[in-house]
Short mmCIF file of C-alpha atoms in Angstrom, two decimals:
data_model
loop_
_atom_site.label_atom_id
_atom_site.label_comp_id
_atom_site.label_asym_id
_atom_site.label_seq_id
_atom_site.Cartn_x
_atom_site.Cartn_y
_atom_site.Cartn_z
CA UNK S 1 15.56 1.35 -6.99
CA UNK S 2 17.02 3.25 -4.23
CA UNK S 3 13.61 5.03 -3.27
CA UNK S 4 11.46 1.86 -2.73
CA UNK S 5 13.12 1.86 0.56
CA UNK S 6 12.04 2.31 4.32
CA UNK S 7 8.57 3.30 5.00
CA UNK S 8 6.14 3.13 2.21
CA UNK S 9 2.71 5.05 3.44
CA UNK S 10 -0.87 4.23 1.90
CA UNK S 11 -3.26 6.72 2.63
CA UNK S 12 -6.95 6.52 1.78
CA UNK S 13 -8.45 8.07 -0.84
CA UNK S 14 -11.40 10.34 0.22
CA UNK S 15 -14.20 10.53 -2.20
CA UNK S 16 -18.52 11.31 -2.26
CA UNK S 17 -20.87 8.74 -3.29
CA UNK S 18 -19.97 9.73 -6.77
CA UNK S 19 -16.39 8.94 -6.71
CA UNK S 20 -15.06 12.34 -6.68
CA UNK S 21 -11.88 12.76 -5.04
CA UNK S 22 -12.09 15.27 -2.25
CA UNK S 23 -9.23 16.88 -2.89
CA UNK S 24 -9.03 18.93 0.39
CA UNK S 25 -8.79 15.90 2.83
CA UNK S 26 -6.24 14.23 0.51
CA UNK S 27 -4.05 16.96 0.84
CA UNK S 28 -4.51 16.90 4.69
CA UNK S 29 -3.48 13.26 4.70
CA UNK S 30 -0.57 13.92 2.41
CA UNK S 31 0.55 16.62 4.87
CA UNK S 32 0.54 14.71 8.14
CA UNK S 33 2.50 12.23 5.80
CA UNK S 34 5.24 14.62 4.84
CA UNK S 35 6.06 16.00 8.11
CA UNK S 36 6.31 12.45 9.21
CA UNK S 37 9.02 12.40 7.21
CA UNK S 38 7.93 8.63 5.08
CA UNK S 39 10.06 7.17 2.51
CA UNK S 40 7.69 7.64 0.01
CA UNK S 41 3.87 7.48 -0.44
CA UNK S 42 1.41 4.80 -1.96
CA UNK S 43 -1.22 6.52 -3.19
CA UNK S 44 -4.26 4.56 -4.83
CA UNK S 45 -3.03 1.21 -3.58
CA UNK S 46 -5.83 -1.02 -2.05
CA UNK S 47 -6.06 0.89 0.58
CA UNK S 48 -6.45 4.08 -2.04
CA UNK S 49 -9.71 2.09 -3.64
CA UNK S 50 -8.04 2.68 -6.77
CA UNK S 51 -10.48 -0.21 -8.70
CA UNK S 52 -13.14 2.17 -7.59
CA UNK S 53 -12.06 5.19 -9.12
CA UNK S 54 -12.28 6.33 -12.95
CA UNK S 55 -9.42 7.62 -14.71
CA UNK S 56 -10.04 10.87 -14.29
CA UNK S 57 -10.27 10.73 -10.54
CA UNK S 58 -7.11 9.00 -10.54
CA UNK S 59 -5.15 11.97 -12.40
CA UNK S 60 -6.71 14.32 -10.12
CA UNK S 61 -5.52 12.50 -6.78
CA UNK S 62 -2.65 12.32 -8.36
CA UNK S 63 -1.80 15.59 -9.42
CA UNK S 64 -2.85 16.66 -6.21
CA UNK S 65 -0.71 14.48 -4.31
CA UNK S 66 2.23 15.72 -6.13
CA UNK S 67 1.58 19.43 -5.88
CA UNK S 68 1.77 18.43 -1.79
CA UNK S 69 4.52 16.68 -1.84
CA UNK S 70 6.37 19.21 -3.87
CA UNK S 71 8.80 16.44 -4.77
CA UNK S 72 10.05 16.05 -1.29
CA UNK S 73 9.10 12.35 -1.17
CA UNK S 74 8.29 9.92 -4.18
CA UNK S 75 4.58 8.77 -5.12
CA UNK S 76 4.39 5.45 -5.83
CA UNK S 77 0.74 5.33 -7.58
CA UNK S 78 -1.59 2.61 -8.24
CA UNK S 79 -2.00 1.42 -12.15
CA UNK S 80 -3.97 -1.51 -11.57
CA UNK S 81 -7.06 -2.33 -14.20
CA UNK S 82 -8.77 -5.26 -15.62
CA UNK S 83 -7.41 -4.16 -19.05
CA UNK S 84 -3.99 -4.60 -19.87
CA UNK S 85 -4.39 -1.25 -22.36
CA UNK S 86 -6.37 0.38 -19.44
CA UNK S 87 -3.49 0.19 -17.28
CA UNK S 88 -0.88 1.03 -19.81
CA UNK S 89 -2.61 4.78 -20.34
CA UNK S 90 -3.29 4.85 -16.23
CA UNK S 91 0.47 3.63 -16.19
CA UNK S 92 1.41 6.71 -18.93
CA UNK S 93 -0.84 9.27 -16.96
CA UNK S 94 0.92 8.65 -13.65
CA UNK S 95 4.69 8.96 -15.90
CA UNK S 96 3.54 12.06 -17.39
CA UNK S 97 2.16 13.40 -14.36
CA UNK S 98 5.44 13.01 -11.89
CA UNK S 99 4.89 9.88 -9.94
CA UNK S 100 8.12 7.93 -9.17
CA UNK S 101 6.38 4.24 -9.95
CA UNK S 102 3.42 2.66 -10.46
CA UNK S 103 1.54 -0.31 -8.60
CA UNK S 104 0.70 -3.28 -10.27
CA UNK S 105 -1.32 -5.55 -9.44
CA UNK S 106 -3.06 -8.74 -11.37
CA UNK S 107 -6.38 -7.94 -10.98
CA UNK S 108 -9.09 -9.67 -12.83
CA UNK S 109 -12.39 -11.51 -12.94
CA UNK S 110 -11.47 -14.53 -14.96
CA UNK S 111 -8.63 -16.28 -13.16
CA UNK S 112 -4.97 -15.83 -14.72
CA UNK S 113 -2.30 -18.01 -15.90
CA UNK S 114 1.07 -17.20 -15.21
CA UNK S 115 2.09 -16.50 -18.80
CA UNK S 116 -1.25 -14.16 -18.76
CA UNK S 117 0.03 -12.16 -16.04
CA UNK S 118 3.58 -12.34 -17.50
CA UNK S 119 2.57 -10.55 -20.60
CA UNK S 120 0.09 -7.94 -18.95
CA UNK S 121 3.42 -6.92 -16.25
CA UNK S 122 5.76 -6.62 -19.19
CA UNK S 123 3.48 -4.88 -21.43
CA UNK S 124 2.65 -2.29 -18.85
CA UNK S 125 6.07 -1.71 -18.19
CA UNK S 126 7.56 -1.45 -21.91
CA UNK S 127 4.79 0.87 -23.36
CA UNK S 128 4.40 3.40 -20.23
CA UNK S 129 7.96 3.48 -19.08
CA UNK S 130 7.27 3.87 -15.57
CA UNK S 131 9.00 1.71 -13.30
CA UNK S 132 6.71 -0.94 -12.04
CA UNK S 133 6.22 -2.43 -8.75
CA UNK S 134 5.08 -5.92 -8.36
CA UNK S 135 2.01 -5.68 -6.14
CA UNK S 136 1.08 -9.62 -4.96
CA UNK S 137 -2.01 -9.21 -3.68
CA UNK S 138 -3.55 -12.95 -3.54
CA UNK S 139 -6.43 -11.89 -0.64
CA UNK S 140 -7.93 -9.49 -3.08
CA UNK S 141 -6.56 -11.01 -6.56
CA UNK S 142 -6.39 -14.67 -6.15
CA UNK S 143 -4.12 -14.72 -7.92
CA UNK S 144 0.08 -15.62 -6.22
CA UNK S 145 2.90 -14.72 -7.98
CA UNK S 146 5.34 -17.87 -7.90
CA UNK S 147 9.00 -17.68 -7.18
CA UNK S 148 9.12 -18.70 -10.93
CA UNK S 149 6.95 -16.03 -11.76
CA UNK S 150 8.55 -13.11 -9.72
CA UNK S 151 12.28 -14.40 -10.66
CA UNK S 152 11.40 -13.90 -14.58
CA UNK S 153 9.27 -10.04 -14.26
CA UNK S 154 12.12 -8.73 -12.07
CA UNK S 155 14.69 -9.31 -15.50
CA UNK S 156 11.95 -7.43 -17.32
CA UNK S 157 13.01 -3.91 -17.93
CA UNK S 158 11.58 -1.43 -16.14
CA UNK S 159 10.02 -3.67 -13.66
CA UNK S 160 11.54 -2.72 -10.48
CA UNK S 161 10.32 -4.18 -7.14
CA UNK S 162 7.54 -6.51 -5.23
CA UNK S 163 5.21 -5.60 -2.74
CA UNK S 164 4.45 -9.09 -0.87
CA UNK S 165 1.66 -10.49 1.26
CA UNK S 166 3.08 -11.48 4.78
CA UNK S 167 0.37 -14.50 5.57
CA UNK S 168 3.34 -15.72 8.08
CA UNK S 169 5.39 -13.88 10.37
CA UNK S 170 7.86 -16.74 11.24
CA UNK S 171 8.54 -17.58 7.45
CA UNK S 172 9.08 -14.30 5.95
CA UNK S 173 12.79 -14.45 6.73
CA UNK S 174 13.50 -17.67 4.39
CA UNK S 175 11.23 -16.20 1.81
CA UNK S 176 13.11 -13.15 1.77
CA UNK S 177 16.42 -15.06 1.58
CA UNK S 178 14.76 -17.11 -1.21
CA UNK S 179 13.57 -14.41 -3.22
CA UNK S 180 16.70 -12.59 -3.38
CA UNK S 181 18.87 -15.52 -4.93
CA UNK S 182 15.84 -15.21 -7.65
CA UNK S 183 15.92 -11.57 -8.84
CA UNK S 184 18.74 -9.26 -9.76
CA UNK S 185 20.92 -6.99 -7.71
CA UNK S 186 18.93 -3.49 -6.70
CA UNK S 187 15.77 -5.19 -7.55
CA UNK S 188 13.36 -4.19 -4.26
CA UNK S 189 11.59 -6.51 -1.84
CA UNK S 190 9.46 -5.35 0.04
CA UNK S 191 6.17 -6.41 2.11
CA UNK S 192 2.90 -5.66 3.28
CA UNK S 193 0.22 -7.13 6.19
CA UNK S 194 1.32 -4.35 8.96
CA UNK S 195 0.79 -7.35 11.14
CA UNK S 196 4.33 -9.08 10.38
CA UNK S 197 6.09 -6.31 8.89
CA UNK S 198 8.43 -5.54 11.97
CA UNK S 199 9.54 -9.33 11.46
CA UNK S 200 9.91 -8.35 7.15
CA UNK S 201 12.11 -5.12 8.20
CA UNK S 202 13.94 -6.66 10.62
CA UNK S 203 15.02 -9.82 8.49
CA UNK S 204 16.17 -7.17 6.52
CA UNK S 205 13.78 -6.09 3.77
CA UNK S 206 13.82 -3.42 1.52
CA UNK S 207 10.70 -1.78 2.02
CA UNK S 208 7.36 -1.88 4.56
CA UNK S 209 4.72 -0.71 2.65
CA UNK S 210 2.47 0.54 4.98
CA UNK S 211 -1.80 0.33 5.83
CA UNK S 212 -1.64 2.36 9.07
CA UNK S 213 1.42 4.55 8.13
CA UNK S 214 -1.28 5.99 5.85
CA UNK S 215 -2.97 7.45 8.77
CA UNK S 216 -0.68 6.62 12.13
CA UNK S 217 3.24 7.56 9.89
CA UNK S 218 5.35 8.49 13.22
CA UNK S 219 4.48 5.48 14.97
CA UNK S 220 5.63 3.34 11.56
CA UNK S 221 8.50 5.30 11.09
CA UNK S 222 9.51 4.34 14.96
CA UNK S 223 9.66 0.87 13.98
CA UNK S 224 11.33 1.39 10.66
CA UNK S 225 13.91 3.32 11.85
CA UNK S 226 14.87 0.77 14.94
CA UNK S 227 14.67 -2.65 12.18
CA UNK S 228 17.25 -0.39 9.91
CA UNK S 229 19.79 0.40 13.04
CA UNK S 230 19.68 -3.72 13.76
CA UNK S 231 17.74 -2.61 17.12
CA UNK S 232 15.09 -5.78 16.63
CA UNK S 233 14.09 -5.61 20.61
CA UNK S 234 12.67 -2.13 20.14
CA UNK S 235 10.86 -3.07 16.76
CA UNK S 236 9.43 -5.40 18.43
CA UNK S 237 8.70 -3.43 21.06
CA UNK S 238 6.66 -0.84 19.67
CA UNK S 239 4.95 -3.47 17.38
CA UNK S 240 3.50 -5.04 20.58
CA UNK S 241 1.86 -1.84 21.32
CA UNK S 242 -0.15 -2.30 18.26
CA UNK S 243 -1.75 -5.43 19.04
CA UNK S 244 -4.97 -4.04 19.10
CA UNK S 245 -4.48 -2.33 16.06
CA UNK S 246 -3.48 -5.33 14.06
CA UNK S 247 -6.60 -7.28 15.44
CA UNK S 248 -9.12 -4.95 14.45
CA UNK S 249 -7.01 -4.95 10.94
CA UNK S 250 -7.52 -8.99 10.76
CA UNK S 251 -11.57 -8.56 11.97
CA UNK S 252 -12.48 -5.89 9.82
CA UNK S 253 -9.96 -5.52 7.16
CA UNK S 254 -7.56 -2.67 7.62
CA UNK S 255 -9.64 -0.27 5.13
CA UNK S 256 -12.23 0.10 7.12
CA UNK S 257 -10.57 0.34 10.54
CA UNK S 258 -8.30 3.27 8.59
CA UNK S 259 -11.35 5.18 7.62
CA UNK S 260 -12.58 5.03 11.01
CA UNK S 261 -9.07 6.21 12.37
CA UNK S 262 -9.18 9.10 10.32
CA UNK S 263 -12.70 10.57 11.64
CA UNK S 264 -11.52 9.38 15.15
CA UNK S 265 -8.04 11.25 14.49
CA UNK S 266 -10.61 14.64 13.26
CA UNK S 267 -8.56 14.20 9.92
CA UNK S 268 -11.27 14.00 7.14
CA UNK S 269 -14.97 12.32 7.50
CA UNK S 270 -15.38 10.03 4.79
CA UNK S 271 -17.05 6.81 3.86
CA UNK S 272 -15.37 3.88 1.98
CA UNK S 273 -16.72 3.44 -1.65
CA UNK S 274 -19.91 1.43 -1.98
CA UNK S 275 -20.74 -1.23 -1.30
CA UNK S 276 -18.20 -1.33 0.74
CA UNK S 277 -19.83 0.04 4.38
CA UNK S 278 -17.99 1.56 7.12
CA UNK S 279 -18.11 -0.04 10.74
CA UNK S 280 -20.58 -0.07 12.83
CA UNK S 281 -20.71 1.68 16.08
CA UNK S 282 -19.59 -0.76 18.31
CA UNK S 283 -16.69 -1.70 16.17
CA UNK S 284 -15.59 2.03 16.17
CA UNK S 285 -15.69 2.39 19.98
CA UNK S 286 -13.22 -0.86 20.04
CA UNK S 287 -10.65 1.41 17.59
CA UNK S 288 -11.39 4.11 19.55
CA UNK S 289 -10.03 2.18 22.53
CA UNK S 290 -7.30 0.87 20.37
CA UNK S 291 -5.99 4.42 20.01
CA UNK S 292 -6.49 5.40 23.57
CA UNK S 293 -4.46 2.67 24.72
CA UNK S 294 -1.26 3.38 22.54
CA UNK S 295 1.40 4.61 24.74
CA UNK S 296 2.62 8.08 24.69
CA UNK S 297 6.07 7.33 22.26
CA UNK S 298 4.40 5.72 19.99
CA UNK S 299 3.16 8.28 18.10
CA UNK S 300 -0.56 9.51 17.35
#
């Protein structure tokens, strides 16, 4: 699909200790996306909390998120549940609602087999009609997709794309090369792990789909925009800058380093979903000096 392109944002979802979207910072968040000018938006990925949130919440962050956007970028939206029915009728709100895809992922709390997962993907996708994107998630799942796995849902109708993990930098370009002999022409590959996605958009993937372009978009779009001209030096480049960043990601996971961005940032005060906690002091102060130190053209 020709919108699963570029930069792929994934805000946060900002809720109470009830689970009720506050609707008032998402739309702040959405903002600072669209005048960034993303490819599209991820809302209620992993970074989203989706699994946290009831069904309800979900239509509301979504409805929200599309009255912002006003249809000037697509919403890809998380669809993910331990239910294969509960996921078609999340999967048929966000295709009734607007959203341009939904976000799959093979979440459960009995391990799956491949044919399991297999049938849950092509279920979801036949009986909501929304396009569905891949989402291989094995840190949170446990779950990898195989290449034989991934080469038989992309000839599924309706499934469109895969979001990948990027565990390492120096072998995403042969997996890349690898997965496309697998799937059909137009179907999307894209990646996630900020860490190595310069290196996934500069072998020439389809799509970053972004942790800190949910919170830090021009800086993402900086290195986006020099992988697609074939201008890998400056990529790489502005990458470097976010060393610290990508550290602090790896240490603390990237969901709670993004929730302390956005207080730092004065964008919305919000706590992840419990039990999750946010960080401690000291680990703030270290993003704090994270952000300090970007330089001045990367982008705040």
């Amino acid at each position: 699909m020709a919108f699963l392109s570029g930069l792929s944002a994934f805000p946060i979802t900002p809720s109470n200790r009830d689970g009720r979207v506050d609707t008032v910072a998402l739309r702040r968040l959405i903002a600072r996306l669209g005048a960034a000018r993303v490819d599209s938006i991820g809302l209620l990925g992993s970074t989203g909390t989706y699994i946290y949130l009831s069904r309800e919440e979900r239509r509301r962050a979504l409805s929200v998120t599309l009255d912002e956007t006003a249809g000037r970028m697509p919403v890809v939206v998380g669809v993910g549940a331990l239910r294969t029915d509960e996921a078609v009728r999340l999967a048929q709100d966000a295709k009734a609602l607007g959203a341009a895809a939904g976000l799959l992922a093979a979440a459960s709390y009995t391990p799956l087999a491949d044919d399991e997962v297999f049938e849950h993907f092509s279920t979801v996708a036949r009986e909501s009609g929304l396009p569905i994107v891949v989402y291989d998630n094995p840190g949170t799942t446990h779950f990898h997709f195989t290449p034989a796995l991934v080469s038989r849902l992309a000839k599924v109708g309706g499934i469109a794309a895969i979001k990948n993990p990027t565990d390492k930098g120096d072998a995403i370009k042969s997996h890349l090369a690898d997965q496309r002999r697998t799937v059909p022409e137009g179907f999307s590959i894209g990646y996630s792990g900020d860490w190595n996605a310069a290196e996934a958009m500069i072998a020439g993937a389809d799509t970053w789909y972004s942790v800190l372009a949910g919170i830090l978009p021009d800086v993402c779009m900086t290195i986006v925009t020099a992988a697609q001209r074939g201008d890998a030096a400056e990529a790489r480049r502005i990458d470097a800058a976010l060393v610290p960043l990508w550290s602090l990601f790896k240490e603390f996971s990237s969901l709670r380093v993004v929730y302390a961005l956005a207080d730092l940032l004065d964008i919305c005060r919000a706590d992840p979903p419990r039990p999750i906690l946010p960080l401690p002091a000291p680990a703030k102060r270290r993003v704090a000096a994270a952000l300090e130190r970007l330089p001045s053209d990367a982008g705040r």
